[in-house]
XYZ file of N, CA, C and O in Angstrom:
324
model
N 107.326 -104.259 -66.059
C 107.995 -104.616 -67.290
C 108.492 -103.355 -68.014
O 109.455 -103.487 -68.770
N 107.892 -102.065 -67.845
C 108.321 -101.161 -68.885
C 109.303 -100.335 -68.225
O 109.947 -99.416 -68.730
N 109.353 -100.851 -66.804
C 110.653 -100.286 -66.304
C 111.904 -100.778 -66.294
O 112.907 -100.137 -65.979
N 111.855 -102.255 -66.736
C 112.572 -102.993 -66.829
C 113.109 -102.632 -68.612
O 114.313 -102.879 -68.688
N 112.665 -102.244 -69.683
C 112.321 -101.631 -70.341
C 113.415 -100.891 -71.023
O 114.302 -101.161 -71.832
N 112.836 -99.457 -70.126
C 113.563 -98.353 -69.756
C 114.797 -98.238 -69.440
O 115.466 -97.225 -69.643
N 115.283 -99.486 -68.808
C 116.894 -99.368 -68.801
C 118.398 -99.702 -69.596
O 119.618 -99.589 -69.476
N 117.015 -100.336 -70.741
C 117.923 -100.461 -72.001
C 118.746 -99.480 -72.558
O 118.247 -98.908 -73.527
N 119.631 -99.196 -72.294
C 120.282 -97.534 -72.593
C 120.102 -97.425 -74.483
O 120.089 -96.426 -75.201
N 120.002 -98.641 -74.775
C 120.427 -98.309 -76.438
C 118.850 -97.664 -76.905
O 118.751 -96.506 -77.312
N 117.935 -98.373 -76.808
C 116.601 -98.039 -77.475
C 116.146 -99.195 -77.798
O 114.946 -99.369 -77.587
N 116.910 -100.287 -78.375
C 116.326 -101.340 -78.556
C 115.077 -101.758 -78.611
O 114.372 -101.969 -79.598
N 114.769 -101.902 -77.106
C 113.585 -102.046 -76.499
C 112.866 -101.084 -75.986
O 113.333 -100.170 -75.305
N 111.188 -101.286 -76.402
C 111.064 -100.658 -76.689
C 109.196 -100.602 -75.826
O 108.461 -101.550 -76.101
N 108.766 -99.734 -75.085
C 107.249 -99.901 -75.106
C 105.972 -98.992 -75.089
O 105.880 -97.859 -74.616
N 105.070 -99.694 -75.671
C 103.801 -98.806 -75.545
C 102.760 -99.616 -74.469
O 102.778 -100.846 -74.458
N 101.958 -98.950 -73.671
C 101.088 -99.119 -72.847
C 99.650 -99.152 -73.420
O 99.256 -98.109 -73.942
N 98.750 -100.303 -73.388
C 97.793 -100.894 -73.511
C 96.916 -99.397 -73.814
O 96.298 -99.451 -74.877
N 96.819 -98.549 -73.326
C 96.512 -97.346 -73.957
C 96.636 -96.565 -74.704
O 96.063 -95.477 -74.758
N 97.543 -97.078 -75.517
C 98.010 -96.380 -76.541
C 99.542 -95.637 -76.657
O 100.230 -95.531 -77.672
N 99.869 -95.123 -75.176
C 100.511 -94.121 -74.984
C 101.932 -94.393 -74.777
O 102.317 -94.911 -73.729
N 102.725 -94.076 -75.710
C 104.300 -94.351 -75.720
C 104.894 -94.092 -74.711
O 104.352 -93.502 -73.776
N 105.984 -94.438 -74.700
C 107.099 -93.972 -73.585
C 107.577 -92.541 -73.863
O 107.794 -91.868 -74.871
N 107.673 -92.303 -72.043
C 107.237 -90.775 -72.084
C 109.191 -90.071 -71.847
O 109.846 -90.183 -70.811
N 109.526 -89.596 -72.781
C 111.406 -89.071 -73.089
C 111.401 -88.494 -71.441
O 110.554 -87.890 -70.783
N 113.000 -89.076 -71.088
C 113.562 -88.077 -69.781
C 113.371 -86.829 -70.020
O 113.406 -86.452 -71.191
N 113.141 -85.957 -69.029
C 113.525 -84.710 -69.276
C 114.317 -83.790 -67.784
O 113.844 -83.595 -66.664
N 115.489 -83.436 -68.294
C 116.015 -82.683 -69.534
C 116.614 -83.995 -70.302
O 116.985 -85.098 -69.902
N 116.560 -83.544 -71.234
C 117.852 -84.441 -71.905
C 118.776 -85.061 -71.392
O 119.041 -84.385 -70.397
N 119.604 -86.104 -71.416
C 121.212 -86.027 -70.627
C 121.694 -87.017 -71.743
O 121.133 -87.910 -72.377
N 122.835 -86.548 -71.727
C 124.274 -86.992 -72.681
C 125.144 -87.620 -72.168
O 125.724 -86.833 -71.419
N 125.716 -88.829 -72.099
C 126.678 -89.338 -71.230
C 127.736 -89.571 -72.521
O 127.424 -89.945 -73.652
N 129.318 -89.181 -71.930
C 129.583 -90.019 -72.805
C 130.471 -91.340 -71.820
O 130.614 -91.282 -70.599
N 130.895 -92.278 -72.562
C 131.400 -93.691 -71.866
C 132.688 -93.616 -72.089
O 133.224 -92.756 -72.788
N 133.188 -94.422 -71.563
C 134.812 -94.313 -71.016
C 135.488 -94.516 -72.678
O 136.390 -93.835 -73.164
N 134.771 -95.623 -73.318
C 135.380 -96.183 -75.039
C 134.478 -95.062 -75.644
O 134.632 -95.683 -76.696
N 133.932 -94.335 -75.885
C 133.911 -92.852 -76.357
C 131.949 -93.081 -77.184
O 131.428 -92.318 -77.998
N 131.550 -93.903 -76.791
C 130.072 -93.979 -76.963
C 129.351 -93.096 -76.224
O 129.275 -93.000 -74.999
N 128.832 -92.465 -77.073
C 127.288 -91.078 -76.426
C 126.338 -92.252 -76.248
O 126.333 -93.147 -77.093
N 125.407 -92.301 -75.024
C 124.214 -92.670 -74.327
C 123.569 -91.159 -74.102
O 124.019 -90.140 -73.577
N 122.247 -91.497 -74.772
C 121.517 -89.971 -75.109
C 120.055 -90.651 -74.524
O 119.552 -91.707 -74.907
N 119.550 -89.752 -73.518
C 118.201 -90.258 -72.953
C 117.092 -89.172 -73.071
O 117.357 -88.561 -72.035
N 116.401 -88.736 -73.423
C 115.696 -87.685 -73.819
C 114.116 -87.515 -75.106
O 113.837 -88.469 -75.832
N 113.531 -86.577 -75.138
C 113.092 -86.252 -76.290
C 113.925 -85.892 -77.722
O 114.428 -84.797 -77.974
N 113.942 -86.878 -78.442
C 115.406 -86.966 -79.269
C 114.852 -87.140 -80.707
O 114.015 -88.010 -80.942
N 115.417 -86.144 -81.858
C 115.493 -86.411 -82.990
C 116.823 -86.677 -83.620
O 117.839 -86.027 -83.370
N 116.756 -87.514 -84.316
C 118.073 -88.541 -84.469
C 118.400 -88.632 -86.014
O 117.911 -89.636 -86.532
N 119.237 -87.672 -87.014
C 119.048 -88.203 -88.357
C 120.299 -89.618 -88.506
O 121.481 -89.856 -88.258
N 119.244 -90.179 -89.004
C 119.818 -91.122 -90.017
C 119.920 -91.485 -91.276
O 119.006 -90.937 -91.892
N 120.667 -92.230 -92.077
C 120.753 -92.006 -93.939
C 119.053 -92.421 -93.762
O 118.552 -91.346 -94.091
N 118.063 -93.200 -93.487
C 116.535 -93.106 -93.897
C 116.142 -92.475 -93.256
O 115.035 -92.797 -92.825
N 116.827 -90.997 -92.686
C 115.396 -90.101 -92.655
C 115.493 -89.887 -91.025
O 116.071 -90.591 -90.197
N 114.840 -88.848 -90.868
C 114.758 -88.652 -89.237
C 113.954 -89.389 -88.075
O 112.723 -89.432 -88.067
N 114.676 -89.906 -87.197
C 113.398 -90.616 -86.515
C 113.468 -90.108 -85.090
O 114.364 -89.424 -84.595
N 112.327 -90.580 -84.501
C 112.051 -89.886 -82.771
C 112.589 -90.979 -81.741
O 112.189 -92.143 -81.771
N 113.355 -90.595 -80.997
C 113.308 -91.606 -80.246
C 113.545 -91.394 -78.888
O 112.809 -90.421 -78.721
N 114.093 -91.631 -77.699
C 113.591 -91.378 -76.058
C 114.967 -92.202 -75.391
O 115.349 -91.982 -74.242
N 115.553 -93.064 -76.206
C 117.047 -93.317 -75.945
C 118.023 -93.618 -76.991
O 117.729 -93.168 -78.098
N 118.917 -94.155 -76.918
C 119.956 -94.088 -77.898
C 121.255 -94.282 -77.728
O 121.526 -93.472 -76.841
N 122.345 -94.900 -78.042
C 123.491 -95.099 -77.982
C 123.882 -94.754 -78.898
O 123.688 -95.575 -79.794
N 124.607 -93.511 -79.343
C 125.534 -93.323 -80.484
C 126.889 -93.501 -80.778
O 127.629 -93.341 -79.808
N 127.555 -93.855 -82.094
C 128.548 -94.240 -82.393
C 129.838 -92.940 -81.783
O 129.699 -91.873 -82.379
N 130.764 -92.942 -80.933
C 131.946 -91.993 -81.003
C 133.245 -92.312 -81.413
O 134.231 -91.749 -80.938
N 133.319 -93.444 -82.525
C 134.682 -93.512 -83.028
C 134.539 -93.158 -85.244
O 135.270 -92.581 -86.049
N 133.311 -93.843 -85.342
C 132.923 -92.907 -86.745
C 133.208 -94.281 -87.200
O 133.723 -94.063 -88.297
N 133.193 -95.559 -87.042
C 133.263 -96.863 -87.460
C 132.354 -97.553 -87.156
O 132.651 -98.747 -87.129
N 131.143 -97.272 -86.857
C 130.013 -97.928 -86.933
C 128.949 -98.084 -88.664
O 128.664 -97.131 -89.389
N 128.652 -99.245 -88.855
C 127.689 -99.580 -89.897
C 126.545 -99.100 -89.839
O 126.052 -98.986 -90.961
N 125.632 -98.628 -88.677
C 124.546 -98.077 -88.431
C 124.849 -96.666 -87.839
O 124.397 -96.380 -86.731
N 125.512 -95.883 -88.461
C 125.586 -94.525 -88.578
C 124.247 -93.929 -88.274
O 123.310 -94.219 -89.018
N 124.065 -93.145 -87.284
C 124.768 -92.430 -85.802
C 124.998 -93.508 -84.481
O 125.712 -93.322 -83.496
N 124.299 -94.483 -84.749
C 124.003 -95.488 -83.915
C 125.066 -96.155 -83.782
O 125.559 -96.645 -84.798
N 125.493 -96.287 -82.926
C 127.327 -97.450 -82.358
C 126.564 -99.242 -82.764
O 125.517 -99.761 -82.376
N 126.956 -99.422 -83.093
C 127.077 -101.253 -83.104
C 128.249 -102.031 -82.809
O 128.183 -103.247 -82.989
N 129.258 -101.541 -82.404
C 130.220 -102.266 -81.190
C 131.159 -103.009 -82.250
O 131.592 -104.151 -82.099
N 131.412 -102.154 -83.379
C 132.091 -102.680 -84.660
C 133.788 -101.777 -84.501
O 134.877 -102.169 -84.921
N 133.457 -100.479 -83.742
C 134.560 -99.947 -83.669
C 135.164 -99.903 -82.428
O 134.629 -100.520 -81.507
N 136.442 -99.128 -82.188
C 136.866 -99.067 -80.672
C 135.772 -98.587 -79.691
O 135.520 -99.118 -78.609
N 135.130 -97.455 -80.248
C 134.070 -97.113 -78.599
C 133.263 -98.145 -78.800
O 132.710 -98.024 -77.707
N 132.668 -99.159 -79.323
C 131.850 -100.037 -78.975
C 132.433 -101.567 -78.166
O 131.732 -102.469 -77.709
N 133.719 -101.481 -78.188
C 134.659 -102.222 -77.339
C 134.278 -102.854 -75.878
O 135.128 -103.463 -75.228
Protein backbone atom coordinates (compact mmCIF):
# COMPACT_ATOMS: atom_id res chain seq x y z
CA UNK A 1 0.00 0.00 0.00
CA UNK A 2 2.66 2.65 0.71
CA UNK A 3 4.05 1.99 -2.53
CA UNK A 4 1.11 2.39 -4.11
CA UNK A 5 1.25 5.57 -2.08
CA UNK A 6 4.36 6.84 -3.25
CA UNK A 7 3.32 7.31 -6.67
CA UNK A 8 1.11 10.00 -6.07
CA UNK A 9 3.36 12.63 -7.65
CA UNK A 10 1.34 15.53 -5.93
CA UNK A 11 1.71 14.62 -2.08
CA UNK A 12 -1.70 14.21 -1.52
CA UNK A 13 -1.34 10.99 -0.19
CA UNK A 14 0.20 10.42 2.18
CA UNK A 15 1.90 7.58 4.77
CA UNK A 16 3.19 6.67 8.05
CA UNK A 17 4.13 3.09 9.07
CA UNK A 18 2.65 1.42 12.15
CA UNK A 19 5.97 2.41 13.70
CA UNK A 20 5.83 5.54 13.72
CA UNK A 21 8.16 6.28 10.93
CA UNK A 22 7.24 8.60 7.98
CA UNK A 23 7.96 8.36 4.52
CA UNK A 24 11.44 8.33 3.86
CA UNK A 25 12.19 11.73 0.84
CA UNK A 26 13.96 10.45 -2.60
CA UNK A 27 17.28 11.20 -2.61
CA UNK A 28 18.79 13.31 -4.52
CA UNK A 29 16.13 15.48 -5.06
CA UNK A 30 14.66 15.51 -8.71
CA UNK A 31 12.70 18.29 -10.42
CA UNK A 32 10.70 17.46 -13.37
CA UNK A 33 9.19 19.88 -15.17
CA UNK A 34 5.85 18.71 -17.43
CA UNK A 35 5.13 19.44 -20.85
CA UNK A 36 1.97 22.30 -19.49
CA UNK A 37 4.83 23.82 -17.36
CA UNK A 38 4.04 22.08 -13.80
CA UNK A 39 7.27 21.33 -11.46
CA UNK A 40 6.85 17.61 -9.92
CA UNK A 41 9.44 17.89 -7.02
CA UNK A 42 10.30 14.46 -5.21
CA UNK A 43 12.72 14.86 -2.45
CA UNK A 44 13.55 16.10 1.11
CA UNK A 45 11.61 19.36 0.52
CA UNK A 46 10.88 22.59 2.30
CA UNK A 47 8.08 24.28 0.65
CA UNK A 48 6.99 27.99 1.73
CA UNK A 49 3.61 28.68 1.70
CA UNK A 50 1.36 31.98 2.75
CA UNK A 51 0.86 29.54 6.33
CA UNK A 52 4.22 29.04 6.90
CA UNK A 53 6.79 26.49 5.86
CA UNK A 54 6.03 22.96 5.59
CA UNK A 55 8.12 19.56 4.97
CA UNK A 56 7.20 17.52 2.53
CA UNK A 57 8.78 14.37 0.25
CA UNK A 58 6.58 15.25 -2.93
CA UNK A 59 4.86 17.95 -4.55
CA UNK A 60 3.45 19.36 -7.64
CA UNK A 61 4.03 22.97 -8.08
CA UNK A 62 2.17 25.63 -9.82
CA UNK A 63 4.32 26.92 -13.32
CA UNK A 64 1.90 29.33 -14.80
CA UNK A 65 1.44 31.70 -11.41
CA UNK A 66 -2.54 31.05 -11.60
CA UNK A 67 -2.97 28.70 -9.10
CA UNK A 68 -5.22 29.40 -5.73
CA UNK A 69 -2.94 27.24 -3.62
CA UNK A 70 0.21 29.09 -4.23
CA UNK A 71 3.19 27.20 -4.76
CA UNK A 72 1.05 24.24 -5.20
CA UNK A 73 -0.67 23.90 -8.98
CA UNK A 74 -4.44 23.05 -8.63
CA UNK A 75 -5.13 22.66 -12.36
CA UNK A 76 -6.91 26.21 -12.31
CA UNK A 77 -4.32 27.55 -14.78
CA UNK A 78 -2.78 26.54 -18.20
CA UNK A 79 0.08 24.22 -16.66
CA UNK A 80 -2.51 22.44 -14.73
CA UNK A 81 -4.35 21.70 -18.11
Amino acid sequence: LAEVVRRCPSGALQYELVEGEAETPDRPTAITRRATGQLTVRGELSVDTPQGVRAETRAVLCGCGQSRLQPYCDHAGPCGQ
